[in-house]
Coordinates of C-alpha atoms in Angstrom, one line a residue:
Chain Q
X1 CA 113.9 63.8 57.8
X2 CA 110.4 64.4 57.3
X3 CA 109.1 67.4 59.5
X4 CA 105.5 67.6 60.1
X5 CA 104.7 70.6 62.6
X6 CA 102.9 73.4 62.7
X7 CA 102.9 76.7 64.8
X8 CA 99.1 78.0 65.9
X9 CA 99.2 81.3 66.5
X10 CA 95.8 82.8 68.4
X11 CA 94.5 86.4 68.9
X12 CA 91.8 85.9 71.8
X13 CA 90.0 87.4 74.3
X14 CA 91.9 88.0 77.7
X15 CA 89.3 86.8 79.7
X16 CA 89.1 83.5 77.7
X17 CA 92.7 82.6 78.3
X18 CA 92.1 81.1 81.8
X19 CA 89.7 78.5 80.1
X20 CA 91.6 77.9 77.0
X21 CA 94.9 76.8 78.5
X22 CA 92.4 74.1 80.8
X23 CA 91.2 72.9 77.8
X24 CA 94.5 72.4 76.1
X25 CA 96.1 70.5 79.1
X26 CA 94.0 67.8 78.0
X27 CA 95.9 66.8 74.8
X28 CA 99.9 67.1 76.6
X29 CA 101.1 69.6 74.7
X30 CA 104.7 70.0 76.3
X31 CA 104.5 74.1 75.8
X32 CA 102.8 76.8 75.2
X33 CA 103.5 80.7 74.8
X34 CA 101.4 83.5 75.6
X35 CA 101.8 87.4 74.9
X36 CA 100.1 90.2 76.0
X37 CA 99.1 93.0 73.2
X38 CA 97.6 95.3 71.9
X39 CA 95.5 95.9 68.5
X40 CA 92.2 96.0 66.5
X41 CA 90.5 94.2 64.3
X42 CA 87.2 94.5 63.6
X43 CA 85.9 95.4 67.0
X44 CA 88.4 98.6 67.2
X45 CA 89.1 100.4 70.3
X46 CA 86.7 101.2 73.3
X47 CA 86.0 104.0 75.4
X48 CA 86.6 105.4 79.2
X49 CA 84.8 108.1 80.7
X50 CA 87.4 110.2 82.9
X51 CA 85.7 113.2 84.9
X52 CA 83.1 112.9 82.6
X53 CA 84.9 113.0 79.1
X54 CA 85.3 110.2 76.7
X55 CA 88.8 109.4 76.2
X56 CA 89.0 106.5 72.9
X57 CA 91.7 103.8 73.0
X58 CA 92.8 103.0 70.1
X59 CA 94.1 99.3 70.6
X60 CA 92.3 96.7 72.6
X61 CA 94.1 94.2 74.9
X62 CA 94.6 91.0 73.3
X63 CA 96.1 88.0 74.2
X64 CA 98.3 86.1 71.7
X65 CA 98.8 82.5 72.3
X66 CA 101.4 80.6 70.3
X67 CA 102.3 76.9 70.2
X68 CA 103.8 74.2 67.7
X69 CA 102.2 71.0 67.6
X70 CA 102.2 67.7 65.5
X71 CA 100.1 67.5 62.4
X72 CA 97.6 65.8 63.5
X73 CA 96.9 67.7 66.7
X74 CA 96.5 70.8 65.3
X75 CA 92.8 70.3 63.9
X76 CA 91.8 69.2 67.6
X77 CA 93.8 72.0 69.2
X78 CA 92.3 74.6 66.6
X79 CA 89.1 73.4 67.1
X80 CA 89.4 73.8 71.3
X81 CA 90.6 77.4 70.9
X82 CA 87.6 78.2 68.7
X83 CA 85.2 76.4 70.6
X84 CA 86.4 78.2 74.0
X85 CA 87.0 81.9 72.5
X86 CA 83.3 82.3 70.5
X87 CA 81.2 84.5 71.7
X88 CA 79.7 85.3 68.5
X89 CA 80.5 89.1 68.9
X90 CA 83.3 91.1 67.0
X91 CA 86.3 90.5 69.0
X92 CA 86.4 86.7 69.3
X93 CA 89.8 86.7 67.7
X94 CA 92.0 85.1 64.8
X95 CA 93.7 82.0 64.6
X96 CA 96.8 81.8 61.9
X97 CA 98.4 78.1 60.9
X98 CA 102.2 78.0 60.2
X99 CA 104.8 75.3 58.9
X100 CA 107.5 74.9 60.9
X101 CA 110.6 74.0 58.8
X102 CA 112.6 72.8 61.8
X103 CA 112.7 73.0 65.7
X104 CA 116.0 72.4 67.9
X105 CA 115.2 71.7 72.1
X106 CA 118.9 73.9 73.0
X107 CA 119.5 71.5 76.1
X108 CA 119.6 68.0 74.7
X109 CA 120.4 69.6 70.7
X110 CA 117.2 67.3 69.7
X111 CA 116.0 68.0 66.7
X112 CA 112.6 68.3 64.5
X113 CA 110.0 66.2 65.8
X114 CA 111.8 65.2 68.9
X115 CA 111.8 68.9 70.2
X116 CA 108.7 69.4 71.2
X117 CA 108.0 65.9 72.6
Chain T
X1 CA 85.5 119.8 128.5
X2 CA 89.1 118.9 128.8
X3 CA 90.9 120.7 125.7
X4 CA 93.5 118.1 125.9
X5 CA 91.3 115.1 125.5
X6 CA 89.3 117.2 122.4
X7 CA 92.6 117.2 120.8
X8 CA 93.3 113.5 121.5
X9 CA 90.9 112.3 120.2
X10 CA 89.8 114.8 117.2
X11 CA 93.4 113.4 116.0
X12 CA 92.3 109.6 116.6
X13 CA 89.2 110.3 114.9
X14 CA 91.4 111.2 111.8
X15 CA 94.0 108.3 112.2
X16 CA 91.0 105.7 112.3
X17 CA 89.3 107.5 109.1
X18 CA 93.0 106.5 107.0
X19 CA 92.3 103.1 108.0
X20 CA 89.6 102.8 105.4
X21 CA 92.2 103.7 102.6
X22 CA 94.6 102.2 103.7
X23 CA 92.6 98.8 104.0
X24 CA 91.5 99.2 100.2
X25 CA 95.3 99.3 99.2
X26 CA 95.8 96.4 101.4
X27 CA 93.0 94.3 99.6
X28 CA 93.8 96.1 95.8
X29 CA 97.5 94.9 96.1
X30 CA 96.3 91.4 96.9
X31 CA 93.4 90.8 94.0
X32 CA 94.2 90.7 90.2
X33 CA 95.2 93.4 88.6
X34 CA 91.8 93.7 86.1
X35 CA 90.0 93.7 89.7
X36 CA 92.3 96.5 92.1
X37 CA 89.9 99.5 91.4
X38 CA 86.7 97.8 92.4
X39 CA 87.7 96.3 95.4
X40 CA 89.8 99.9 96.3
X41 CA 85.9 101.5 95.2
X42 CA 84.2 98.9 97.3
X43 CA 86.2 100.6 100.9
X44 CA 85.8 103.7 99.1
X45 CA 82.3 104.2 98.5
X46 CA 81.9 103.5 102.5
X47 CA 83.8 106.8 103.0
X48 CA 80.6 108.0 101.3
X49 CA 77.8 106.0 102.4
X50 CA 78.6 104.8 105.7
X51 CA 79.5 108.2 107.3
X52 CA 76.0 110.0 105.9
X53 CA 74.3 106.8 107.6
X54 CA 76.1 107.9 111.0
X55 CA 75.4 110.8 110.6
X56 CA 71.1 110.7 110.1
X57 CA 70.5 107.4 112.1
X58 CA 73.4 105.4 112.9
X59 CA 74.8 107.1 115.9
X60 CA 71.1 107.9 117.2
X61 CA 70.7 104.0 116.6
X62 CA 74.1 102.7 118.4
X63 CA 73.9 105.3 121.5
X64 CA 70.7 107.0 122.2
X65 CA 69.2 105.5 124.6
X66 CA 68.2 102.0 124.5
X67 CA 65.3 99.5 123.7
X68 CA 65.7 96.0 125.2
X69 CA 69.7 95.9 125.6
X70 CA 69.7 95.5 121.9
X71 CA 69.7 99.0 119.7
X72 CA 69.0 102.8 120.5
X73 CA 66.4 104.8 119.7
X74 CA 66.3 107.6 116.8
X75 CA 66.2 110.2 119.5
X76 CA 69.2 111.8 117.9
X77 CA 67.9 111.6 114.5
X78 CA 70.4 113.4 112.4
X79 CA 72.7 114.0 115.1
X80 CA 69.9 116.4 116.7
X81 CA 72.1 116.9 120.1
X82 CA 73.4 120.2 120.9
X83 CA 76.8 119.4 119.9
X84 CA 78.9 122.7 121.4
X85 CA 77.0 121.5 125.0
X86 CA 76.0 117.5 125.3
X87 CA 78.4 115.8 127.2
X88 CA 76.5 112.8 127.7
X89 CA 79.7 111.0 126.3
X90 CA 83.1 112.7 127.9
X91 CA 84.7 114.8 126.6
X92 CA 82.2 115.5 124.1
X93 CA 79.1 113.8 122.9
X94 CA 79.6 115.5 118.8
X95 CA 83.4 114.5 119.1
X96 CA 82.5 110.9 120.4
X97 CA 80.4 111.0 117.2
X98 CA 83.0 111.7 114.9
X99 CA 85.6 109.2 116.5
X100 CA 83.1 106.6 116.8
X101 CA 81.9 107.3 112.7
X102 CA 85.2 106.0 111.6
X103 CA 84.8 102.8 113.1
X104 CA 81.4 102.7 111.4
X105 CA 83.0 103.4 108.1
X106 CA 86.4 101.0 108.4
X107 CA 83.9 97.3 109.5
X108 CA 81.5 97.0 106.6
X109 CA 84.7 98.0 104.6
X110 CA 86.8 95.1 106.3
X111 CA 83.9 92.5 104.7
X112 CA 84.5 93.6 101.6
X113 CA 87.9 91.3 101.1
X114 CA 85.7 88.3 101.5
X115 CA 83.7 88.9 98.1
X116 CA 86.4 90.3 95.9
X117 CA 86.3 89.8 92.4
X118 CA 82.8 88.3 91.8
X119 CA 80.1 90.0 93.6
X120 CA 78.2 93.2 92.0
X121 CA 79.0 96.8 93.0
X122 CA 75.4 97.6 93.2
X123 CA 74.5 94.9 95.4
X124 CA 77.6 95.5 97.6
X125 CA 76.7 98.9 98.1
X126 CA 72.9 97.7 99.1
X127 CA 74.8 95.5 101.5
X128 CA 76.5 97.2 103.2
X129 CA 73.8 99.8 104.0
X130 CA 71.7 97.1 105.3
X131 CA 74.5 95.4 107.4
X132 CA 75.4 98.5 109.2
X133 CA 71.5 98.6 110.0
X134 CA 70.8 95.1 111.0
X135 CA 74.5 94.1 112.3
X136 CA 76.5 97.0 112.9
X137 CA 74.7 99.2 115.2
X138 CA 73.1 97.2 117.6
X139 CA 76.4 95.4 118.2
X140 CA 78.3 99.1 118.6
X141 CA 75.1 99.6 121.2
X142 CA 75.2 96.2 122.8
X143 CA 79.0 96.8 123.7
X144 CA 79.8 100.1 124.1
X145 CA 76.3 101.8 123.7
X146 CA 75.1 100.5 127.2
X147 CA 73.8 97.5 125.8
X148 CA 73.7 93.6 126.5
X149 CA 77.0 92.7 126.3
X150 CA 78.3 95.8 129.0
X151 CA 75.9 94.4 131.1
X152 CA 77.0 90.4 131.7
X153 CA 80.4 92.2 132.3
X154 CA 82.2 91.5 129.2
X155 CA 84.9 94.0 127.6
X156 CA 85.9 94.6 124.0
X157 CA 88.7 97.9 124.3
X158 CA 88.5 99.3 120.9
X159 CA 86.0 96.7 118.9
X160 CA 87.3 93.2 118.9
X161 CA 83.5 91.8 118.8
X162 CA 81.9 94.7 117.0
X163 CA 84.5 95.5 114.4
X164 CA 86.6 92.3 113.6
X165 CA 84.6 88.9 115.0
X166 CA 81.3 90.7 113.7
X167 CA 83.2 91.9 109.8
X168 CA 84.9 88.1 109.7
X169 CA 82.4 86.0 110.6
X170 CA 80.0 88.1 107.8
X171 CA 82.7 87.5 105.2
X172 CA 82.7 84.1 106.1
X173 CA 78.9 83.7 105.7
X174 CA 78.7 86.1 102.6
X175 CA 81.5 84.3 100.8
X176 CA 79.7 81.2 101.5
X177 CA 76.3 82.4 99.7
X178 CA 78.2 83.6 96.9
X179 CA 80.0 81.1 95.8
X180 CA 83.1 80.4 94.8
X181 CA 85.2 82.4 92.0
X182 CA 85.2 81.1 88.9
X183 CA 88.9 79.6 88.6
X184 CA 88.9 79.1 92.6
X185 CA 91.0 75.7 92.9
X186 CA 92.0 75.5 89.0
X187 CA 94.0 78.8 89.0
X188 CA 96.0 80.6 91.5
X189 CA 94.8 84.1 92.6
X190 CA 98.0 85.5 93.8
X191 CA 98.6 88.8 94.8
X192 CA 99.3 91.5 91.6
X193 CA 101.0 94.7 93.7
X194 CA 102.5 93.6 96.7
X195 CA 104.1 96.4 97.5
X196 CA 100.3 98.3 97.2
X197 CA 100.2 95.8 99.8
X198 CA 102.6 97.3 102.4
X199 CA 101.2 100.4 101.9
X200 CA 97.7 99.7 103.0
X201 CA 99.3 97.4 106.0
X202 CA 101.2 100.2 106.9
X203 CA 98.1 102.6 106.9
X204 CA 96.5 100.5 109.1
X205 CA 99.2 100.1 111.2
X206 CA 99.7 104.1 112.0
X207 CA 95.8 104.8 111.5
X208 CA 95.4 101.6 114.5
X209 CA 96.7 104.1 117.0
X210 CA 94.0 106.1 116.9
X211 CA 91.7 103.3 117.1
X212 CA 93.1 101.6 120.0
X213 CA 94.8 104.4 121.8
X214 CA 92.0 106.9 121.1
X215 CA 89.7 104.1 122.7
X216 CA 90.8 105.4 126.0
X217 CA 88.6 108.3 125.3
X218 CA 91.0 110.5 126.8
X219 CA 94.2 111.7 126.8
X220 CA 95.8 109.6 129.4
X221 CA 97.9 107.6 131.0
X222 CA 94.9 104.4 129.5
X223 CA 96.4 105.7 125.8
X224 CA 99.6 105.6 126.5
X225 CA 99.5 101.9 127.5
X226 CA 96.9 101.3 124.9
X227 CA 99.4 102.9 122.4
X228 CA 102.4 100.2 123.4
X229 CA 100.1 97.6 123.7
X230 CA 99.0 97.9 119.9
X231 CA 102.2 98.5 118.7
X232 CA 104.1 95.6 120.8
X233 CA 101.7 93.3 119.8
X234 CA 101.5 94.2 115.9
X235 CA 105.7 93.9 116.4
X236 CA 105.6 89.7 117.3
X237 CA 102.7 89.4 115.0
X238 CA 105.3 90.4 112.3
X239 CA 108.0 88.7 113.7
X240 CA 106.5 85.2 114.5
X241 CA 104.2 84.9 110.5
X242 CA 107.7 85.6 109.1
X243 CA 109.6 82.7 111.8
X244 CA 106.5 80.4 110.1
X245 CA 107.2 81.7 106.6
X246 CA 110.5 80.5 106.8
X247 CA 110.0 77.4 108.3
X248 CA 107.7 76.4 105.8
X249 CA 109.1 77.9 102.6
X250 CA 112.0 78.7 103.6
X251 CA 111.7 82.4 102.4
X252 CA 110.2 85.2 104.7
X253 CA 107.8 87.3 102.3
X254 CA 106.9 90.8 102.3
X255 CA 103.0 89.4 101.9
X256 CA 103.5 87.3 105.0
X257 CA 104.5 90.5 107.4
X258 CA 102.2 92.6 105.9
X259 CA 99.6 90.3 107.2
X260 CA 101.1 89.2 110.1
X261 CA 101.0 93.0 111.1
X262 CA 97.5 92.9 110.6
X263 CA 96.5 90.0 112.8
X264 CA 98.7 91.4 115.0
X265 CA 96.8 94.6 115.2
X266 CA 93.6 92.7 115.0
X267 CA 94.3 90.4 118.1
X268 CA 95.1 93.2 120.2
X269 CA 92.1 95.0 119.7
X270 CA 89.7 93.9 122.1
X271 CA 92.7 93.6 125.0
X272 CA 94.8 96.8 124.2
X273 CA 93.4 99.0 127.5
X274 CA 93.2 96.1 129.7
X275 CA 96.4 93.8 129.2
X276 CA 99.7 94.5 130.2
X277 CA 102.8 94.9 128.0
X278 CA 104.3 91.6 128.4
X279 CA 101.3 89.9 127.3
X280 CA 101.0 91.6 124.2
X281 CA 103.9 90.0 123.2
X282 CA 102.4 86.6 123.8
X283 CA 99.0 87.5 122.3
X284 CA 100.7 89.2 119.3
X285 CA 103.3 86.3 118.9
X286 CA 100.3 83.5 118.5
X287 CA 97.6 84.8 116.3
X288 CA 99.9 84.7 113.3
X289 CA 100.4 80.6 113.9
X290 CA 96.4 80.6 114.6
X291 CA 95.6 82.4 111.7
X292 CA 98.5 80.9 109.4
X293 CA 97.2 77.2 110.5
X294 CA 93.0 78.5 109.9
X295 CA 94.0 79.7 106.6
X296 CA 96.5 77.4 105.1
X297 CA 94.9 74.0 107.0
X298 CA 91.2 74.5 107.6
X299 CA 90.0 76.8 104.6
X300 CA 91.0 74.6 101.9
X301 CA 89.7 71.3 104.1
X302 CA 86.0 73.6 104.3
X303 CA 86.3 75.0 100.7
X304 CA 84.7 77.9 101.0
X305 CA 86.2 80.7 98.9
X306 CA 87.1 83.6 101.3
X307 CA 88.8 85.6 99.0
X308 CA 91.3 88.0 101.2
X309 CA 90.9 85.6 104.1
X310 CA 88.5 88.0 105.9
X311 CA 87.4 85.7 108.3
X312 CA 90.8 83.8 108.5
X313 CA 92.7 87.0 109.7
X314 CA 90.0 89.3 111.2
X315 CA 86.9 86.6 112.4
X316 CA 89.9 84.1 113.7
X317 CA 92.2 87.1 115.2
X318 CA 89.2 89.2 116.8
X319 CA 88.3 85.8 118.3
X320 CA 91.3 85.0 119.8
X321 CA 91.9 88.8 121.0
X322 CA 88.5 88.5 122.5
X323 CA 89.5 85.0 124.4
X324 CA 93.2 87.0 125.2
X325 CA 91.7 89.8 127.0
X326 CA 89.8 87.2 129.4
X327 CA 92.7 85.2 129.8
X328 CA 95.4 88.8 130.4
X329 CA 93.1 91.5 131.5
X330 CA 94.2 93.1 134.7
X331 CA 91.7 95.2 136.8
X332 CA 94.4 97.2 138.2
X333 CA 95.3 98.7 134.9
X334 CA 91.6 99.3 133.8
X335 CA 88.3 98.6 136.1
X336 CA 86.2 98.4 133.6
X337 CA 87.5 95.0 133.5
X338 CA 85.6 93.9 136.6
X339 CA 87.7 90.9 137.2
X340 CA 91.4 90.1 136.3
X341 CA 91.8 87.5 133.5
X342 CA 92.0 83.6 133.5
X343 CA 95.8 83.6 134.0
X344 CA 95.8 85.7 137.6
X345 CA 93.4 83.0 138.6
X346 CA 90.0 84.3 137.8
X347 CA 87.2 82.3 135.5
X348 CA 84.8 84.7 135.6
X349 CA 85.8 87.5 133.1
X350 CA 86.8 85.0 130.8
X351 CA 83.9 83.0 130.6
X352 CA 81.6 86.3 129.8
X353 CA 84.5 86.9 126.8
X354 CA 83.0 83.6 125.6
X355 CA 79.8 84.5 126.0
X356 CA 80.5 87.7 124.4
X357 CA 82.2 85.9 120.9
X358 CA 79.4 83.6 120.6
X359 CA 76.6 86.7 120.9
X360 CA 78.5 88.3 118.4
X361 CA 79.1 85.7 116.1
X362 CA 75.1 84.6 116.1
X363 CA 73.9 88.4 115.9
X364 CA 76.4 88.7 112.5
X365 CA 75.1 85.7 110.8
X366 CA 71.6 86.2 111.5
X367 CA 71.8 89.6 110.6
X368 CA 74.1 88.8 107.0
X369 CA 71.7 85.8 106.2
X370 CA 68.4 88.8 106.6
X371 CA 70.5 91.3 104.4
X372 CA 71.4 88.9 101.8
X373 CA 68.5 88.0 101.3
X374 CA 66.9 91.4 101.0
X375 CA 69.4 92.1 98.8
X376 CA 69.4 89.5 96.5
X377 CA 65.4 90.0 96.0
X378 CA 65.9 94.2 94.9
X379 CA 69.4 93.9 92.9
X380 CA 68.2 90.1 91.2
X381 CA 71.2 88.3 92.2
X382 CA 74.6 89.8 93.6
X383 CA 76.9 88.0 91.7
X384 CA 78.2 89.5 88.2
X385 CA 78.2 87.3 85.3
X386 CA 80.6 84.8 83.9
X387 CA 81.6 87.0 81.6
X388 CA 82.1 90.2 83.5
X389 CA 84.0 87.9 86.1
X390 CA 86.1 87.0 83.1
X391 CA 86.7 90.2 82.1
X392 CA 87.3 91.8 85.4
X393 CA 85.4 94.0 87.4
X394 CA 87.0 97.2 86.9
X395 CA 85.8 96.9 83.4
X396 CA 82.7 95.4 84.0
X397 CA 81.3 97.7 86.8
X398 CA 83.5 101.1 86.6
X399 CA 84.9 101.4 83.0
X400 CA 88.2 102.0 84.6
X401 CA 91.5 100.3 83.8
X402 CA 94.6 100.5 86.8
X403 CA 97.1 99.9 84.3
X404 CA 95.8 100.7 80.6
X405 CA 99.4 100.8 78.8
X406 CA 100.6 98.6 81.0
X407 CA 101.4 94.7 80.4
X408 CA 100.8 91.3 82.9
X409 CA 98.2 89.2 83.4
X410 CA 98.5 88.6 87.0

């Protein structure tokens, strides 16, 4: 059996999330995870003033967004998460591409292809 | 200057000032969680703001004197009365002040539920100032200052018409002109801290004793029934949104008494000093089904985005407090009411409740459209942007985070 899946996995911004999973209704995809985190890249922390002090965080809030899709949806879905998360600025994110050597739905016991239809 | 009433209602004056907190936990728990300390700031910043307005001009404004039935004059600029002496409002014309500030703080702060989570602080602020200008004061003169709507006769116990039909129809108006949020209809806003909204419900509910009970102006035998009226009514409120809860879901929820309380509260308002007992379980036991019906049925049929259902709770509920005192209202318990109500065979005291509502209604959206668009000209558009929306207002217009290190994204 030939398996041809990958997993996306996206670092965005928060506030984009609400716009990305719209956009991604459009192609069916039967599932999608998201995960709330914290890090840095690039844009590193940011600052709050309490009583007039600066107090730095560290790690940003981040969104990570993972989902396993057929070959040849991931350059369309890829394409929809960058398209929706640029802003320009540092912060808009990564995107990382993954083979997926096999997938099982527990339920039915499908396997590869046929568990994530 | 009875001692006993000074204590009265020197203790209302404080239970109606815990309203205004408590209403911002009410709203916080209901918004996202990226949006809870602006709209907590928005009833905040009134604490502020609305009580130095009383003090220079807006009690000079809503019960010195009177020009044309409509608004006072600035005689008492800066509360310039001889407070240890003026009496001109028993028991105490300073401590009629005080009381009566509270009420001016808690109204613009009830509007505030309407605009959550897209509207700019700066703007609000500006708002709110000129609201309590344009809207606020002349209505507190035209009901209780001496003004129009005392004189046609009709009654409004503790600030059906100038607190709740006068802060829910400008919601409903405001909401209107700024739009809808950005997800309204695609995403669900559903509430992140519902317990925060208990809290705030609850506030309100202890803090409404003062408002309706210390209406009596005195401490007497008028507070007292005030007192069971408010709670009586809050009581079937409760009980009857939960009864609809679970016959439409199923489930009774914790959101659903919360504001069921409320609109019980609400309904009562105008009627608390002039209705007796029983009825408050009748008035108390129907605004939750007129309310539930407004905001589940109507609202999404209009499409307007009223975001804490200002006018569905407080501009429906005042209004049908305001039609419940005309149809309840007993001179024998209070004659102020100059009539008895619709229901002991009497038209007349209802029909001026009518009257009343609609004055009310056409002073608040005459006076919102004026201040929006006075506003809109000084602080270039009162909406925040896309972005900022996207981000949250906490962020975007305090650099504050409720729950840095915590996770969710509701």
């Amino acid at each position: 059996m030939v398996i041809s899946m990958k997993k996306i996995e996206a670092y965005i911004r928060p506030e984009r999330l609400e716009d990305i999973k719209i956009v991604l209704e459009k192609y069916r995809l039967n599932g999608m995870s998201i995960m709330q985190i914290m890090g840095f890249g690039n844009q590193k922390g940011w600052k709050e003033i309490v009583r007039g002090t600066e107090v730095d965080y560290n790690f940003l809030q981040k969104i990570k967004i993972e989902l396993v899709v057929l070959d040849e949806q991931v350059e369309q879905v890829v394409d929809s998460i960058v398209e929706t998360s640029h802003t320009g600025e540092y912060g808009d994110g990564k995107i990382f591409i993954y083979d997926v050597a096999d997938a099982v739905r527990i339920r039915t016991r499908e396997r590869g292809e046929d568990a994530i239809k | 200057m009875d001692h006993g009433d000074v204590a009265w209602i020197l203790t209302s004056s404080a239970l109606v000032f815990i309203m205004t907190p408590g209403l911002a936990f009410f709203y916080g728990g209901l918004v996202k969680r990226k949006n809870i300390i602006n709209t907590i700031m928005s009833s905040v910043v009134l604490m502020g703001l609305a009580s130095i307005l009383w003090v220079l001009i807006g009690f000079s404004l809503s019960f010195s004197g009177d020009i044309g039935g409509v608004v006072g004059n600035l005689d008492w600029f800066g509360l310039g009365f001889d407070g240890f002496t003026d009496a001109t409002f028993a028991p105490n014309t300073l401590l009629f002040a005080a009381f009566q500030m509270m009420f001016a703080i808690i109204t613009p702060a009830l509007i505030t539920g309407a605009i959550a989570e897209r509207m700019k602080f700066s703007s609000l602020v500006f708002f709110t100032a000129l609201w309590s200008l344009i809207v606020y004061y002349p209505l507190a003169h035209m009901v209780w200052g001496g003004g129009y709507l005392a004189a046609i006769g009709s009654v409004d116990f503790a600030g059906g018409n100038v607190v709740h039909i006068s802060s829910g129809v400008t919601a409903l108006v405001l909401a209107i002109l700024l739009g809808k949020r950005k997800n309204y209809g695609k995403a669900t806003y559903h509430p992140h801290n519902i317990p925060f909204v208990l809290l705030g419900a609850a506030l309100l509910w202890f803090g409404w004793f003062g408002f309706n009970a210390g209406s009596a102006g005195a401490a007497n035998e008028l507070a007292v029934h005030a007192f069971m009226t408010t709670n009586t009514s809050a009581a079937a409120a409760l009980l009857s949104w939960l009864l609809i809860d679970t016959l439409k879901t199923g489930k009774p929820t914790l959101v659903g008494a919360s504001t069921g309380l409320v609109v019980g509260l609400v309904a009562i308002t105008p009627a608390a000093g002039f209705v007796p007992i029983w009825s408050a379980i009748i008035i108390g036991a129907l605004v939750s089904p007129i309310c539930y019906f407004f905001i589940s049925v109507v609202k999404p049929k209009l499409g307007y985005d009223d975001a804490l259902d200002v006018f569905g709770c407080h501009g429906i509920g005042g209004i049908w407090g305001g039609i419940a005192t005309g149809l309840f209202a007993q001179n024998s318990i209070n004659e102020v009411a100059q009539w008895d109500g619709l229901v002991f065979g009497s038209a007349t005291l209802f029909l001026r409740q009518i009257a009343a509502i609609g004055i009310t209604i056409a002073v608040a959206v005459v006076g919102t459209l004026i201040a929006f668009g006075i506003v809109t000209l000084f602080t270039k558009g009162i909406r925040v942007s896309k972005k900022d929306e996207e981000l949250g207002l906490d962020i975007s217009e305090h650099g504050e985070a409720a729950y840095p290190a915590f996770n969710g994204m509701d």
